[in-house]
Amino acid sequence: MTFLEKMTENDLASIKNLGYFLGSFDPLHTGHTEVIKIILRKKLCDAVFVYCVQGKSSWKHRSDFHSRTQLCELKLANTEGVILSYLSPIEVQKYLTTATQLPKNNNKCHLVSRFSRITAIIGADVACDLEHPNKNSKIEKIRQQRQNDFMMGIPLSESFCDSIACSIALPADDFIVALRENYNISDIPTSVCKRKVRAIIDTGTYRNISSSKIKRCLAS
């Protein structure tokens, strides 16, 4: 395990396919670590960047970002090929992408990753929620918006430091989907936000573990 902020230019250049594993990790559990181990063992990615989302959530009462990252550090300390970071989303973006100007008459910048490919690692629930229309009009409006910005590498400003910022900071070329409880391989779409699902990870019984369950058990 290493930290992004300590990596040299040569360290970054040695990675061709970076896995971007974004989540609350509150706490990081065996289901998460098994996904990481399978990806590295099968060489689906050269390295996996495990990044705890920052900021508050209206539906999740997350622990402090630094506390969650420290726990990841403890649990993944001996796992080669894992990258962690305490940097903000905009700092991560600056480390891992370069900005290029779009064609004439367009003032917007386009972000290009420093790697041959960035593969976003997401749960089956996220993949299905993003791809399947929702009957609730408010949720459907959000889903359609997320289709346009999720893992697209949109330039961030200093004011962005939350879950959304983490999910738009880096441009993903494709996806690896980890099965979760109550989801089967047949449920997984072949693409997410118009990008291919490259692999589906099944951790067996570990897919039934969730951070929410762990927190409920601890509370009781």
Tab-separated table of C-alpha atoms in Angstrom:
chain	number	residue	atom	x	y	z
A	1	MET	CA	0.000	0.000	0.000
A	2	THR	CA	1.157	3.514	-0.748
A	3	PHE	CA	-0.208	7.055	-0.614
A	4	LEU	CA	-0.944	9.023	-3.763
A	5	GLU	CA	0.660	12.148	-2.304
A	6	LYS	CA	3.951	10.274	-1.846
A	7	MET	CA	4.098	8.752	-5.325
A	8	THR	CA	6.728	9.953	-7.789
A	9	GLU	CA	6.295	10.599	-11.495
A	10	ASN	CA	7.937	7.240	-12.187
A	11	ASP	CA	5.539	5.500	-9.792
A	12	LEU	CA	2.540	6.941	-11.622
A	13	ALA	CA	4.049	6.213	-15.044
A	14	SER	CA	4.352	2.515	-14.145
A	15	ILE	CA	0.549	2.227	-13.879
A	16	LYS	CA	-1.276	1.665	-17.163
A	17	ASN	CA	-4.745	0.727	-15.875
A	18	LEU	CA	-5.808	2.382	-12.612
A	19	GLY	CA	-8.805	1.049	-10.714
A	20	TYR	CA	-10.767	3.810	-8.970
A	21	PHE	CA	-12.666	2.356	-6.012
A	22	LEU	CA	-14.811	5.126	-4.560
A	23	GLY	CA	-17.035	4.572	-1.537
A	24	SER	CA	-17.956	5.583	1.983
A	25	PHE	CA	-15.978	2.647	3.431
A	26	ASP	CA	-17.688	3.317	6.746
A	27	PRO	CA	-16.222	0.942	7.716
A	28	LEU	CA	-14.087	-0.859	5.161
A	29	HIS	CA	-15.033	-4.539	5.451
A	30	THR	CA	-14.140	-7.970	4.054
A	31	GLY	CA	-16.509	-7.535	1.109
A	32	HIS	CA	-14.500	-4.490	0.004
A	33	THR	CA	-11.096	-6.088	0.568
A	34	GLU	CA	-12.101	-9.228	-1.346
A	35	VAL	CA	-13.111	-7.114	-4.358
A	36	ILE	CA	-9.702	-5.425	-4.260
A	37	LYS	CA	-7.827	-8.727	-3.932
A	38	ILE	CA	-9.733	-10.334	-6.827
A	39	ILE	CA	-9.076	-7.368	-9.130
A	40	LEU	CA	-5.358	-7.363	-8.352
A	41	ARG	CA	-5.031	-11.161	-8.480
A	42	LYS	CA	-6.769	-11.356	-11.868
A	43	LYS	CA	-4.736	-8.346	-13.062
A	44	LEU	CA	-7.872	-6.492	-14.095
A	45	CYS	CA	-6.059	-3.340	-12.946
A	46	ASP	CA	-2.398	-2.585	-12.211
A	47	ALA	CA	-3.299	-0.742	-9.007
A	48	VAL	CA	-6.474	0.126	-7.100
A	49	PHE	CA	-6.984	3.635	-5.737
A	50	VAL	CA	-9.279	3.261	-2.700
A	51	TYR	CA	-10.770	6.679	-1.991
A	52	CYS	CA	-13.181	7.499	0.831
A	53	VAL	CA	-15.857	9.972	-0.281
A	54	GLN	CA	-15.748	13.284	1.513
A	55	GLY	CA	-18.482	15.586	2.765
A	56	LYS	CA	-21.838	14.900	4.352
A	57	SER	CA	-24.729	12.948	2.873
A	58	SER	CA	-28.460	13.524	3.303
A	59	TRP	CA	-29.040	9.778	3.643
A	60	LYS	CA	-25.818	8.508	5.223
A	61	HIS	CA	-24.376	9.621	8.543
A	62	ARG	CA	-20.750	9.013	7.685
A	63	SER	CA	-17.851	8.967	10.082
A	64	ASP	CA	-15.111	11.549	9.656
A	65	PHE	CA	-13.205	11.258	6.349
A	66	HIS	CA	-9.813	11.040	8.045
A	67	SER	CA	-11.011	8.349	10.462
A	68	ARG	CA	-12.326	6.227	7.588
A	69	THR	CA	-9.101	6.655	5.618
A	70	GLN	CA	-7.037	5.736	8.687
A	71	LEU	CA	-9.042	2.529	9.061
A	72	CYS	CA	-8.421	1.731	5.382
A	73	GLU	CA	-4.721	2.337	6.003
A	74	LEU	CA	-4.709	-0.135	8.900
A	75	LYS	CA	-6.598	-2.839	7.020
A	76	LEU	CA	-4.780	-2.457	3.684
A	77	ALA	CA	-1.261	-1.718	4.958
A	78	ASN	CA	0.130	-5.023	3.683
A	79	THR	CA	-1.796	-5.140	0.399
A	80	GLU	CA	0.526	-4.433	-2.497
A	81	GLY	CA	-1.037	-2.487	-5.354
A	82	VAL	CA	-3.379	-0.373	-3.220
A	83	ILE	CA	-3.251	3.436	-3.223
A	84	LEU	CA	-4.848	5.631	-0.549
A	85	SER	CA	-5.014	9.400	-0.153
A	86	TYR	CA	-5.936	12.123	2.307
A	87	LEU	CA	-6.051	14.684	-0.507
A	88	SER	CA	-9.198	16.618	-1.427
A	89	PRO	CA	-11.041	15.742	-4.671
A	90	ILE	CA	-9.589	18.747	-6.522
A	91	GLU	CA	-6.055	17.799	-5.415
A	92	VAL	CA	-6.622	14.203	-6.569
A	93	GLN	CA	-7.832	15.570	-9.893
A	94	LYS	CA	-4.683	17.695	-10.276
A	95	TYR	CA	-2.464	14.688	-9.507
A	96	LEU	CA	-4.128	12.267	-11.894
A	97	THR	CA	-5.390	14.300	-14.864
A	98	THR	CA	-4.259	16.978	-17.270
A	99	ALA	CA	-6.486	19.650	-18.760
A	100	THR	CA	-6.743	20.235	-22.508
A	101	GLN	CA	-8.708	22.957	-24.266
A	102	LEU	CA	-11.709	21.837	-26.280
A	103	PRO	CA	-12.064	22.923	-29.952
A	104	LYS	CA	-12.411	26.564	-31.003
A	105	ASN	CA	-15.418	28.589	-29.813
A	106	ASN	CA	-15.574	26.500	-26.643
A	107	ASN	CA	-14.153	27.896	-23.411
A	108	LYS	CA	-14.477	24.613	-21.541
A	109	CYS	CA	-11.578	22.350	-20.578
A	110	HIS	CA	-11.508	18.601	-21.071
A	111	LEU	CA	-9.689	16.440	-18.532
A	112	VAL	CA	-7.512	13.575	-19.701
A	113	SER	CA	-6.260	10.932	-17.264
A	114	ARG	CA	-2.550	10.235	-16.891
A	115	PHE	CA	-3.156	6.531	-17.509
A	116	SER	CA	-3.986	4.390	-20.510
A	117	ARG	CA	-7.243	3.595	-18.751
A	118	ILE	CA	-9.115	4.373	-15.545
A	119	THR	CA	-11.595	1.699	-14.520
A	120	ALA	CA	-14.219	2.738	-11.989
A	121	ILE	CA	-15.118	0.039	-9.455
A	122	ILE	CA	-18.746	0.309	-8.365
A	123	GLY	CA	-21.366	-1.780	-6.599
A	124	ALA	CA	-24.208	-3.538	-8.400
A	125	ASP	CA	-26.698	-1.190	-6.720
A	126	VAL	CA	-24.951	1.875	-8.158
A	127	ALA	CA	-24.746	0.353	-11.651
A	128	CYS	CA	-28.437	-0.573	-11.692
A	129	ASP	CA	-29.613	2.704	-10.141
A	130	LEU	CA	-27.711	4.653	-12.793
A	131	GLU	CA	-28.987	2.614	-15.738
A	132	HIS	CA	-32.589	1.741	-14.853
A	133	PRO	CA	-35.246	4.492	-15.093
A	134	ASN	CA	-36.993	5.301	-11.808
A	135	LYS	CA	-40.745	5.850	-11.491
A	136	ASN	CA	-40.168	8.576	-8.910
A	137	SER	CA	-39.842	11.777	-10.979
A	138	LYS	CA	-37.455	13.466	-8.536
A	139	ILE	CA	-35.120	10.465	-8.410
A	140	GLU	CA	-35.330	10.040	-12.182
A	141	LYS	CA	-34.279	13.669	-12.699
A	142	ILE	CA	-31.223	13.096	-10.506
A	143	ARG	CA	-30.456	9.830	-12.309
A	144	GLN	CA	-30.485	11.541	-15.695
A	145	GLN	CA	-28.188	14.280	-14.412
A	146	ARG	CA	-25.796	11.693	-12.977
A	147	GLN	CA	-25.745	9.915	-16.347
A	148	ASN	CA	-24.060	13.034	-17.724
A	149	ASP	CA	-21.504	13.654	-14.971
A	150	PHE	CA	-20.745	10.346	-13.225
A	151	MET	CA	-17.024	9.539	-13.510
A	152	MET	CA	-16.662	12.008	-16.384
A	153	GLY	CA	-13.693	14.033	-15.117
A	154	ILE	CA	-15.323	17.434	-14.803
A	155	PRO	CA	-12.986	20.288	-13.721
A	156	LEU	CA	-13.512	21.084	-10.033
A	157	SER	CA	-13.294	24.380	-8.181
A	158	GLU	CA	-11.960	24.802	-4.636
A	159	SER	CA	-15.533	24.854	-3.308
A	160	PHE	CA	-16.120	21.240	-4.389
A	161	CYS	CA	-15.278	18.812	-1.593
A	162	ASP	CA	-18.107	16.312	-1.254
A	163	SER	CA	-19.500	13.021	-2.566
A	164	ILE	CA	-20.421	14.476	-5.942
A	165	ALA	CA	-16.965	16.018	-6.370
A	166	CYS	CA	-15.334	12.629	-5.707
A	167	SER	CA	-17.568	10.937	-8.292
A	168	ILE	CA	-16.887	13.446	-11.077
A	169	ALA	CA	-13.192	14.163	-10.396
A	170	LEU	CA	-11.720	11.392	-12.567
A	171	PRO	CA	-12.720	10.246	-16.086
A	172	ALA	CA	-13.503	6.523	-16.174
A	173	ASP	CA	-13.096	4.631	-19.436
A	174	ASP	CA	-15.064	1.595	-18.245
A	175	PHE	CA	-16.410	-0.145	-15.134
A	176	ILE	CA	-15.945	-3.160	-12.913
A	177	VAL	CA	-19.120	-4.035	-11.018
A	178	ALA	CA	-19.064	-5.842	-7.667
A	179	LEU	CA	-22.130	-7.954	-6.950
A	180	ARG	CA	-24.004	-7.117	-3.770
A	181	GLU	CA	-26.731	-8.813	-1.768
A	182	ASN	CA	-29.927	-9.480	-3.791
A	183	TYR	CA	-28.193	-8.860	-7.141
A	184	ASN	CA	-27.285	-11.500	-9.742
A	185	ILE	CA	-25.042	-11.326	-12.791
A	186	SER	CA	-28.145	-11.179	-15.001
A	187	ASP	CA	-29.186	-7.937	-13.263
A	188	ILE	CA	-26.040	-6.071	-14.265
A	189	PRO	CA	-26.297	-3.817	-17.346
A	190	THR	CA	-23.687	-4.242	-20.076
A	191	SER	CA	-22.821	-0.545	-19.878
A	192	VAL	CA	-23.028	2.260	-17.325
A	193	CYS	CA	-23.364	5.877	-18.443
A	194	LYS	CA	-22.546	4.784	-22.016
A	195	ARG	CA	-19.317	3.035	-20.996
A	196	LYS	CA	-18.693	-0.696	-20.998
A	197	VAL	CA	-18.913	-2.935	-17.935
A	198	ARG	CA	-15.591	-4.752	-18.350
A	199	ALA	CA	-15.941	-7.282	-15.548
A	200	ILE	CA	-18.297	-8.426	-12.778
A	201	ILE	CA	-16.821	-9.432	-9.419
A	202	ASP	CA	-18.545	-12.012	-7.225
A	203	THR	CA	-17.083	-12.369	-3.724
A	204	GLY	CA	-19.503	-15.173	-2.811
A	205	THR	CA	-20.808	-14.966	0.753
A	206	TYR	CA	-18.887	-11.732	1.318
A	207	ARG	CA	-21.279	-9.883	-0.990
A	208	ASN	CA	-23.889	-10.041	1.782
A	209	ILE	CA	-21.745	-7.876	4.068
A	210	SER	CA	-22.463	-4.157	4.121
A	211	SER	CA	-21.180	-1.197	6.127
A	212	SER	CA	-24.747	-0.360	7.121
A	213	LYS	CA	-25.254	-3.841	8.608
A	214	ILE	CA	-22.008	-3.565	10.553
A	215	LYS	CA	-22.983	-0.177	11.962
A	216	ARG	CA	-26.404	-1.473	12.984
A	217	CYS	CA	-24.794	-4.434	14.764
A	218	LEU	CA	-22.367	-2.157	16.580
A	219	ALA	CA	-25.196	0.176	17.613
A	220	SER	CA	-27.213	-2.694	19.065
